[in-house]
Amino acid sequence: MFNLMPKIAVFSETTDLKQQADALAQHLSLPVAENPDDYDYLLILTDQALALKKNGVKTLPLVIDFLSGPMTYRRQHASLKRETLARALGLKGHSTDKIVDATAGLGRDSFILASLGFHVQLLERSPIIQVLLEDAINRALPDPQVGPIVSRMHLCKMDSIHWMQQQTIDMRPQIIYLDPMFPERSKSALVKKEMLMFHEVIGDDPDAGELLSVALTCATKRVVVKRSRLSAPLLGRIPSFTMEGSSSRFDIYLI
Ligand SMILES: C[S@@+](CC[C@H](N)C(=O)[O-])C[C@H]1O[C@@H](n2cnc3c(N)ncnc32)[C@H](O)[C@@H]1O
């Protein structure tokens, strides 16, 4: 674990991507790596995808890929009945409720909801995760099967607390979903390497409690919080009811 924020730089695999790398580095206020070994993490531009790589370890780079085998399996097997998340959000086939995923992260939960036919507004505040997500959505758009799904994922690059505070009464979404990072997740022996890397780069979400408080004043129907199975409810606030997923729990707050 890094005690301080890790040193991150942008790196292009080939010289013809250099201009794009310079623009990305400027956008993220990161350096361009002249000597990649000087950094803990590299945001690598390749012809195929944008990848986040931890230096000096064998772990595979983090690439968000909605066309990957596991995501294809997830989307092909997703159903309203099978997806606990969809049931926790109270979604029915004809539902036109506005759904906001206020902690978009790697976009996996939103992708499942979009695979079920729903439009989802994804809010993400980490600039590095924003560019990884945007890259993944753009790469998937031309695909005949996945393109229509990712076109239902509407990415908004901003802090959710700020976004929710800006919503006027008629703009408020019916459903808000929260899956913040928790310190205890990183300590779990079971934590996946990918999640660990994610955690090192973006850190904890110490304001997760505030996120819940604001969400409860913004959503008009329900707020759903994903928690690890044994953790206490966020802010100690008892939910209206809970649902157990395969590896997590959903705390459902009816408004
Ligand atoms: C555990 S991840 C979410 C994973 C996601 N559910 C998925 O399926 O990939 C939490 C994400 O929420 C983001 N986040 C936390 N608080 C936020 C806030 N107030 N506004 C926007 N994004 C936030 C973090 O930057 C991080 O990317």
mmCIF file of C-alpha atoms and ligand atoms in Angstrom:
data_model
loop_
_atom_site.group_PDB
_atom_site.id
_atom_site.type_symbol
_atom_site.label_atom_id
_atom_site.label_comp_id
_atom_site.label_asym_id
_atom_site.label_seq_id
_atom_site.Cartn_x
_atom_site.Cartn_y
_atom_site.Cartn_z
ATOM 1 C CA MET A 1 0.000 0.000 0.000
ATOM 2 C CA PHE A 2 1.139 3.545 -0.713
ATOM 3 C CA ASN A 3 1.107 5.891 2.240
ATOM 4 C CA LEU A 4 0.947 8.908 -0.053
ATOM 5 C CA MET A 5 -0.819 9.320 -3.353
ATOM 6 C CA PRO A 6 1.045 7.210 -5.907
ATOM 7 C CA LYS A 7 3.102 8.887 -8.626
ATOM 8 C CA ILE A 8 1.193 8.575 -11.888
ATOM 9 C CA ALA A 9 2.184 9.567 -15.419
ATOM 10 C CA VAL A 10 0.805 9.189 -18.933
ATOM 11 C CA PHE A 11 2.755 6.985 -21.319
ATOM 12 C CA SER A 12 2.223 6.277 -25.014
ATOM 13 C CA GLU A 13 3.252 2.921 -26.432
ATOM 14 C CA THR A 14 4.023 4.295 -29.867
ATOM 15 C CA THR A 15 5.294 7.641 -31.104
ATOM 16 C CA ASP A 16 2.186 8.272 -33.212
ATOM 17 C CA LEU A 17 0.129 8.374 -30.000
ATOM 18 C CA LYS A 18 2.440 10.988 -28.485
ATOM 19 C CA GLN A 19 0.175 13.930 -29.342
ATOM 20 C CA GLN A 20 -2.832 12.182 -27.789
ATOM 21 C CA ALA A 21 -0.736 11.364 -24.710
ATOM 22 C CA ASP A 22 0.289 15.017 -24.354
ATOM 23 C CA ALA A 23 -3.355 16.122 -24.571
ATOM 24 C CA LEU A 24 -4.446 13.492 -22.021
ATOM 25 C CA ALA A 25 -1.636 14.442 -19.637
ATOM 26 C CA GLN A 26 -2.616 18.083 -19.897
ATOM 27 C CA HIS A 27 -6.294 17.253 -19.314
ATOM 28 C CA LEU A 28 -5.437 15.241 -16.185
ATOM 29 C CA SER A 29 -2.644 17.589 -15.017
ATOM 30 C CA LEU A 30 -0.262 14.619 -15.021
ATOM 31 C CA PRO A 31 3.263 14.431 -16.430
ATOM 32 C CA VAL A 32 4.121 12.496 -19.567
ATOM 33 C CA ALA A 33 6.533 9.723 -18.572
ATOM 34 C CA GLU A 34 9.961 10.213 -20.116
ATOM 35 C CA ASN A 35 11.318 7.436 -17.936
ATOM 36 C CA PRO A 36 8.401 5.107 -17.012
ATOM 37 C CA ASP A 37 10.340 3.522 -14.117
ATOM 38 C CA ASP A 38 10.142 6.804 -12.191
ATOM 39 C CA TYR A 39 6.419 6.295 -11.557
ATOM 40 C CA ASP A 40 4.245 3.987 -9.453
ATOM 41 C CA TYR A 41 1.477 3.898 -12.051
ATOM 42 C CA LEU A 42 1.256 4.543 -15.779
ATOM 43 C CA LEU A 43 -1.819 5.462 -17.721
ATOM 44 C CA ILE A 44 -0.867 3.791 -20.978
ATOM 45 C CA LEU A 45 -2.236 4.753 -24.375
ATOM 46 C CA THR A 46 -2.218 1.936 -26.880
ATOM 47 C CA ASP A 47 -3.932 1.514 -30.237
ATOM 48 C CA GLN A 48 -6.479 -0.759 -28.579
ATOM 49 C CA ALA A 49 -7.344 0.868 -25.271
ATOM 50 C CA LEU A 50 -6.411 3.088 -22.377
ATOM 51 C CA ALA A 51 -4.903 1.043 -19.532
ATOM 52 C CA LEU A 52 -3.797 1.722 -15.976
ATOM 53 C CA LYS A 53 -0.687 -0.264 -15.110
ATOM 54 C CA LYS A 54 1.105 -0.632 -11.821
ATOM 55 C CA ASN A 55 4.843 -0.544 -12.312
ATOM 56 C CA GLY A 56 7.061 -3.380 -11.142
ATOM 57 C CA VAL A 57 4.298 -5.982 -10.667
ATOM 58 C CA LYS A 58 3.037 -8.739 -12.904
ATOM 59 C CA THR A 59 -0.630 -7.845 -12.358
ATOM 60 C CA LEU A 60 -2.517 -7.270 -15.604
ATOM 61 C CA PRO A 61 -3.231 -3.636 -16.392
ATOM 62 C CA LEU A 62 -6.666 -2.303 -15.539
ATOM 63 C CA VAL A 63 -8.696 -1.780 -18.713
ATOM 64 C CA ILE A 64 -12.442 -1.274 -18.653
ATOM 65 C CA ASP A 65 -13.783 -3.487 -21.411
ATOM 66 C CA PHE A 66 -17.496 -3.935 -21.965
ATOM 67 C CA LEU A 67 -16.729 -6.313 -24.846
ATOM 68 C CA SER A 68 -14.693 -8.721 -22.706
ATOM 69 C CA GLY A 69 -15.663 -12.363 -22.146
ATOM 70 C CA PRO A 70 -16.826 -11.864 -18.520
ATOM 71 C CA MET A 71 -18.924 -8.799 -19.428
ATOM 72 C CA THR A 72 -20.426 -10.649 -22.411
ATOM 73 C CA TYR A 73 -21.370 -13.516 -20.102
ATOM 74 C CA ARG A 74 -22.880 -11.070 -17.572
ATOM 75 C CA ARG A 75 -24.964 -9.270 -20.176
ATOM 76 C CA GLN A 76 -26.151 -12.466 -21.841
ATOM 77 C CA HIS A 77 -27.281 -13.934 -18.520
ATOM 78 C CA ALA A 78 -28.729 -10.762 -17.003
ATOM 79 C CA SER A 79 -32.416 -10.790 -16.190
ATOM 80 C CA LEU A 80 -34.585 -8.696 -13.909
ATOM 81 C CA LYS A 81 -35.182 -11.772 -11.789
ATOM 82 C CA ARG A 82 -31.556 -12.817 -11.526
ATOM 83 C CA GLU A 83 -29.936 -9.423 -10.896
ATOM 84 C CA THR A 84 -30.280 -8.583 -7.216
ATOM 85 C CA LEU A 85 -29.214 -5.012 -8.009
ATOM 86 C CA ALA A 86 -32.177 -4.551 -10.375
ATOM 87 C CA ARG A 87 -34.563 -5.955 -7.759
ATOM 88 C CA ALA A 88 -33.002 -3.793 -5.048
ATOM 89 C CA LEU A 89 -33.595 -0.742 -7.248
ATOM 90 C CA GLY A 90 -37.235 -1.860 -7.623
ATOM 91 C CA LEU A 91 -36.996 -2.007 -11.424
ATOM 92 C CA LYS A 92 -39.785 -3.493 -13.494
ATOM 93 C CA GLY A 93 -39.632 -4.095 -17.247
ATOM 94 C CA HIS A 94 -41.656 -1.020 -18.162
ATOM 95 C CA SER A 95 -39.983 1.263 -15.606
ATOM 96 C CA THR A 96 -39.182 4.765 -16.876
ATOM 97 C CA ASP A 97 -37.780 5.991 -13.568
ATOM 98 C CA LYS A 98 -34.611 8.028 -13.832
ATOM 99 C CA ILE A 99 -31.720 5.979 -12.403
ATOM 100 C CA VAL A 100 -28.542 7.638 -11.193
ATOM 101 C CA ASP A 101 -25.439 5.588 -10.430
ATOM 102 C CA ALA A 102 -23.737 8.158 -8.220
ATOM 103 C CA THR A 103 -20.524 6.114 -7.828
ATOM 104 C CA ALA A 104 -19.930 4.877 -11.374
ATOM 105 C CA GLY A 105 -16.391 3.466 -10.866
ATOM 106 C CA LEU A 106 -15.612 0.831 -13.484
ATOM 107 C CA GLY A 107 -19.197 1.041 -14.756
ATOM 108 C CA ARG A 108 -19.965 -2.639 -14.230
ATOM 109 C CA ASP A 109 -23.168 -2.189 -12.258
ATOM 110 C CA SER A 110 -24.434 0.436 -14.700
ATOM 111 C CA PHE A 111 -23.576 -1.833 -17.611
ATOM 112 C CA ILE A 112 -25.788 -4.561 -16.171
ATOM 113 C CA LEU A 113 -28.671 -2.113 -15.742
ATOM 114 C CA ALA A 114 -28.142 -0.833 -19.295
ATOM 115 C CA SER A 115 -28.051 -4.462 -20.533
ATOM 116 C CA LEU A 116 -31.511 -4.880 -19.001
ATOM 117 C CA GLY A 117 -32.698 -1.978 -21.159
ATOM 118 C CA PHE A 118 -32.547 0.893 -18.660
ATOM 119 C CA HIS A 119 -30.967 4.300 -19.187
ATOM 120 C CA VAL A 120 -28.516 5.140 -16.415
ATOM 121 C CA GLN A 121 -26.834 8.407 -15.562
ATOM 122 C CA LEU A 122 -23.301 7.612 -14.342
ATOM 123 C CA LEU A 123 -21.598 10.133 -12.074
ATOM 124 C CA GLU A 124 -17.864 9.768 -11.460
ATOM 125 C CA ARG A 125 -15.525 12.251 -9.826
ATOM 126 C CA SER A 126 -12.089 10.666 -10.290
ATOM 127 C CA PRO A 127 -10.580 12.129 -13.484
ATOM 128 C CA ILE A 128 -8.563 8.960 -14.110
ATOM 129 C CA ILE A 129 -11.607 6.702 -13.800
ATOM 130 C CA GLN A 130 -13.588 9.148 -15.953
ATOM 131 C CA VAL A 131 -11.153 8.794 -18.867
ATOM 132 C CA LEU A 132 -10.977 4.993 -18.504
ATOM 133 C CA LEU A 133 -14.785 4.801 -18.534
ATOM 134 C CA GLU A 134 -15.131 7.191 -21.447
ATOM 135 C CA ASP A 135 -12.576 5.185 -23.421
ATOM 136 C CA ALA A 136 -14.480 1.953 -22.692
ATOM 137 C CA ILE A 137 -17.825 3.423 -23.762
ATOM 138 C CA ASN A 138 -16.355 4.861 -26.981
ATOM 139 C CA ARG A 139 -14.691 1.558 -27.868
ATOM 140 C CA ALA A 140 -17.936 -0.370 -27.331
ATOM 141 C CA LEU A 141 -20.196 2.048 -29.266
ATOM 142 C CA PRO A 142 -19.502 0.626 -32.779
ATOM 143 C CA ASP A 143 -20.273 -2.932 -31.641
ATOM 144 C CA PRO A 144 -23.690 -4.019 -32.988
ATOM 145 C CA GLN A 145 -24.668 -5.833 -29.759
ATOM 146 C CA VAL A 146 -23.000 -3.717 -27.087
ATOM 147 C CA GLY A 147 -23.242 -0.305 -28.794
ATOM 148 C CA PRO A 148 -26.965 0.122 -28.052
ATOM 149 C CA ILE A 149 -26.297 -0.899 -24.420
ATOM 150 C CA VAL A 150 -23.489 1.576 -23.755
ATOM 151 C CA SER A 151 -25.478 4.298 -25.501
ATOM 152 C CA ARG A 152 -27.879 4.004 -22.549
ATOM 153 C CA MET A 153 -24.976 4.800 -20.164
ATOM 154 C CA HIS A 154 -24.773 8.583 -19.832
ATOM 155 C CA LEU A 155 -21.479 9.579 -18.194
ATOM 156 C CA CYS A 156 -21.336 12.828 -16.278
ATOM 157 C CA LYS A 157 -17.903 13.797 -15.025
ATOM 158 C CA MET A 158 -18.565 15.399 -11.705
ATOM 159 C CA ASP A 159 -18.933 14.955 -7.972
ATOM 160 C CA SER A 160 -22.320 13.441 -7.145
ATOM 161 C CA ILE A 161 -22.806 15.468 -3.987
ATOM 162 C CA HIS A 162 -22.466 18.629 -6.028
ATOM 163 C CA TRP A 163 -24.681 17.205 -8.818
ATOM 164 C CA MET A 164 -27.432 16.184 -6.396
ATOM 165 C CA GLN A 165 -27.367 19.578 -4.683
ATOM 166 C CA GLN A 166 -27.915 21.217 -8.073
ATOM 167 C CA GLN A 167 -31.094 19.290 -8.931
ATOM 168 C CA THR A 168 -34.277 21.336 -8.790
ATOM 169 C CA ILE A 169 -37.519 19.631 -7.670
ATOM 170 C CA ASP A 170 -38.587 18.700 -11.209
ATOM 171 C CA MET A 171 -35.103 17.356 -12.098
ATOM 172 C CA ARG A 172 -34.731 15.015 -9.132
ATOM 173 C CA PRO A 173 -34.217 11.341 -10.087
ATOM 174 C CA GLN A 174 -36.489 8.647 -8.698
ATOM 175 C CA ILE A 175 -33.650 6.216 -7.912
ATOM 176 C CA ILE A 176 -30.087 6.787 -6.699
ATOM 177 C CA TYR A 177 -27.602 3.945 -6.381
ATOM 178 C CA LEU A 178 -24.436 4.238 -4.248
ATOM 179 C CA ASP A 179 -21.460 1.875 -4.130
ATOM 180 C CA PRO A 180 -18.716 3.869 -2.423
ATOM 181 C CA MET A 181 -15.260 2.554 -1.582
ATOM 182 C CA PHE A 182 -14.811 1.546 1.991
ATOM 183 C CA PRO A 183 -11.536 1.270 3.874
ATOM 184 C CA GLU A 184 -12.443 -2.235 5.077
ATOM 185 C CA ARG A 185 -12.682 -3.423 1.475
ATOM 186 C CA SER A 186 -9.004 -2.827 0.891
ATOM 187 C CA LYS A 187 -8.037 -4.800 3.978
ATOM 188 C CA SER A 188 -10.026 -7.851 2.976
ATOM 189 C CA ALA A 189 -7.822 -10.806 2.133
ATOM 190 C CA LEU A 190 -10.228 -11.539 -0.679
ATOM 191 C CA VAL A 191 -9.886 -8.174 -2.351
ATOM 192 C CA LYS A 192 -9.088 -8.604 -6.012
ATOM 193 C CA LYS A 193 -5.815 -7.202 -7.281
ATOM 194 C CA GLU A 194 -7.749 -5.060 -9.722
ATOM 195 C CA MET A 195 -9.749 -3.509 -6.882
ATOM 196 C CA LEU A 196 -6.582 -2.966 -4.866
ATOM 197 C CA MET A 197 -5.046 -1.041 -7.735
ATOM 198 C CA PHE A 198 -8.240 0.942 -8.115
ATOM 199 C CA HIS A 199 -8.180 1.676 -4.409
ATOM 200 C CA GLU A 200 -4.543 2.818 -4.420
ATOM 201 C CA VAL A 201 -5.139 5.260 -7.258
ATOM 202 C CA ILE A 202 -8.385 6.864 -6.125
ATOM 203 C CA GLY A 203 -8.249 6.270 -2.365
ATOM 204 C CA ASP A 204 -11.177 5.817 0.040
ATOM 205 C CA ASP A 205 -14.441 7.687 -0.197
ATOM 206 C CA PRO A 206 -14.380 9.312 3.261
ATOM 207 C CA ASP A 207 -17.475 11.363 2.415
ATOM 208 C CA ALA A 208 -19.658 8.298 1.705
ATOM 209 C CA GLY A 209 -21.883 9.215 4.679
ATOM 210 C CA GLU A 210 -22.495 12.681 3.295
ATOM 211 C CA LEU A 211 -23.246 11.121 -0.097
ATOM 212 C CA LEU A 212 -26.005 9.053 1.504
ATOM 213 C CA SER A 213 -27.449 12.040 3.407
ATOM 214 C CA VAL A 214 -27.623 14.148 0.253
ATOM 215 C CA ALA A 215 -28.966 11.247 -1.840
ATOM 216 C CA LEU A 216 -31.815 10.794 0.655
ATOM 217 C CA THR A 217 -32.852 14.406 0.059
ATOM 218 C CA CYS A 218 -32.518 14.129 -3.731
ATOM 219 C CA ALA A 219 -34.100 10.798 -4.787
ATOM 220 C CA THR A 220 -37.878 10.798 -4.955
ATOM 221 C CA LYS A 221 -38.430 7.020 -4.589
ATOM 222 C CA ARG A 222 -35.438 5.132 -3.232
ATOM 223 C CA VAL A 223 -31.736 5.133 -2.468
ATOM 224 C CA VAL A 224 -29.844 1.853 -2.595
ATOM 225 C CA VAL A 225 -26.411 1.378 -1.013
ATOM 226 C CA LYS A 226 -24.160 -1.568 -1.780
ATOM 227 C CA ARG A 227 -22.262 -2.734 1.309
ATOM 228 C CA SER A 228 -20.003 -5.635 2.030
ATOM 229 C CA ARG A 229 -22.092 -8.366 3.652
ATOM 230 C CA LEU A 230 -21.039 -7.896 7.258
ATOM 231 C CA SER A 231 -20.536 -4.140 7.426
ATOM 232 C CA ALA A 232 -22.815 -1.889 9.395
ATOM 233 C CA PRO A 233 -25.231 0.290 7.416
ATOM 234 C CA LEU A 234 -23.722 3.533 6.177
ATOM 235 C CA LEU A 235 -23.959 6.281 8.849
ATOM 236 C CA GLY A 236 -25.517 3.617 11.101
ATOM 237 C CA ARG A 237 -28.784 4.454 9.357
ATOM 238 C CA ILE A 238 -31.167 1.477 9.383
ATOM 239 C CA PRO A 239 -32.496 0.775 5.871
ATOM 240 C CA SER A 240 -36.169 0.097 5.078
ATOM 241 C CA PHE A 241 -35.081 -3.419 4.065
ATOM 242 C CA THR A 242 -32.033 -5.256 2.722
ATOM 243 C CA MET A 243 -31.307 -7.783 -0.016
ATOM 244 C CA GLU A 244 -28.390 -10.181 -0.069
ATOM 245 C CA GLY A 245 -26.360 -10.420 -3.274
ATOM 246 C CA SER A 246 -23.782 -13.112 -4.012
ATOM 247 C CA SER A 247 -20.953 -11.239 -2.317
ATOM 248 C CA SER A 248 -22.572 -8.087 -1.002
ATOM 249 C CA ARG A 249 -25.682 -6.641 0.568
ATOM 250 C CA PHE A 250 -27.991 -3.952 -0.739
ATOM 251 C CA ASP A 251 -29.454 -1.550 1.832
ATOM 252 C CA ILE A 252 -32.657 -0.067 0.465
ATOM 253 C CA TYR A 253 -33.997 3.246 1.755
ATOM 254 C CA LEU A 254 -37.546 4.010 0.638
ATOM 255 C CA ILE A 255 -38.292 7.707 0.532
HETATM 256 C C1 LIG B 1 -16.429 1.037 -5.491
HETATM 257 S S1 LIG B 1 -16.381 2.085 -6.863
HETATM 258 C C2 LIG B 1 -17.898 1.753 -7.686
HETATM 259 C C3 LIG B 1 -17.839 0.511 -8.534
HETATM 260 C C4 LIG B 1 -19.025 0.420 -9.470
HETATM 261 N N1 LIG B 1 -20.262 0.166 -8.760
HETATM 262 C C5 LIG B 1 -18.826 -0.651 -10.541
HETATM 263 O O1 LIG B 1 -19.756 -1.443 -10.772
HETATM 264 O O2 LIG B 1 -17.754 -0.657 -11.172
HETATM 265 C C6 LIG B 1 -16.677 3.691 -6.208
HETATM 266 C C7 LIG B 1 -16.517 4.819 -7.227
HETATM 267 O O3 LIG B 1 -17.300 5.921 -6.811
HETATM 268 C C8 LIG B 1 -16.625 7.106 -7.062
HETATM 269 N N2 LIG B 1 -17.167 8.107 -6.136
HETATM 270 C C9 LIG B 1 -17.173 8.075 -4.782
HETATM 271 N N3 LIG B 1 -17.773 9.164 -4.262
HETATM 272 C C10 LIG B 1 -18.161 9.903 -5.323
HETATM 273 C C11 LIG B 1 -18.818 11.156 -5.449
HETATM 274 N N4 LIG B 1 -19.169 11.882 -4.375
HETATM 275 N N5 LIG B 1 -19.059 11.618 -6.691
HETATM 276 C C12 LIG B 1 -18.694 10.909 -7.789
HETATM 277 N N6 LIG B 1 -18.040 9.734 -7.739
HETATM 278 C C13 LIG B 1 -17.778 9.232 -6.526
HETATM 279 C C14 LIG B 1 -15.166 6.763 -6.797
HETATM 280 O O4 LIG B 1 -14.310 7.682 -7.451
HETATM 281 C C15 LIG B 1 -15.091 5.353 -7.367
HETATM 282 O O5 LIG B 1 -14.728 5.393 -8.721
#
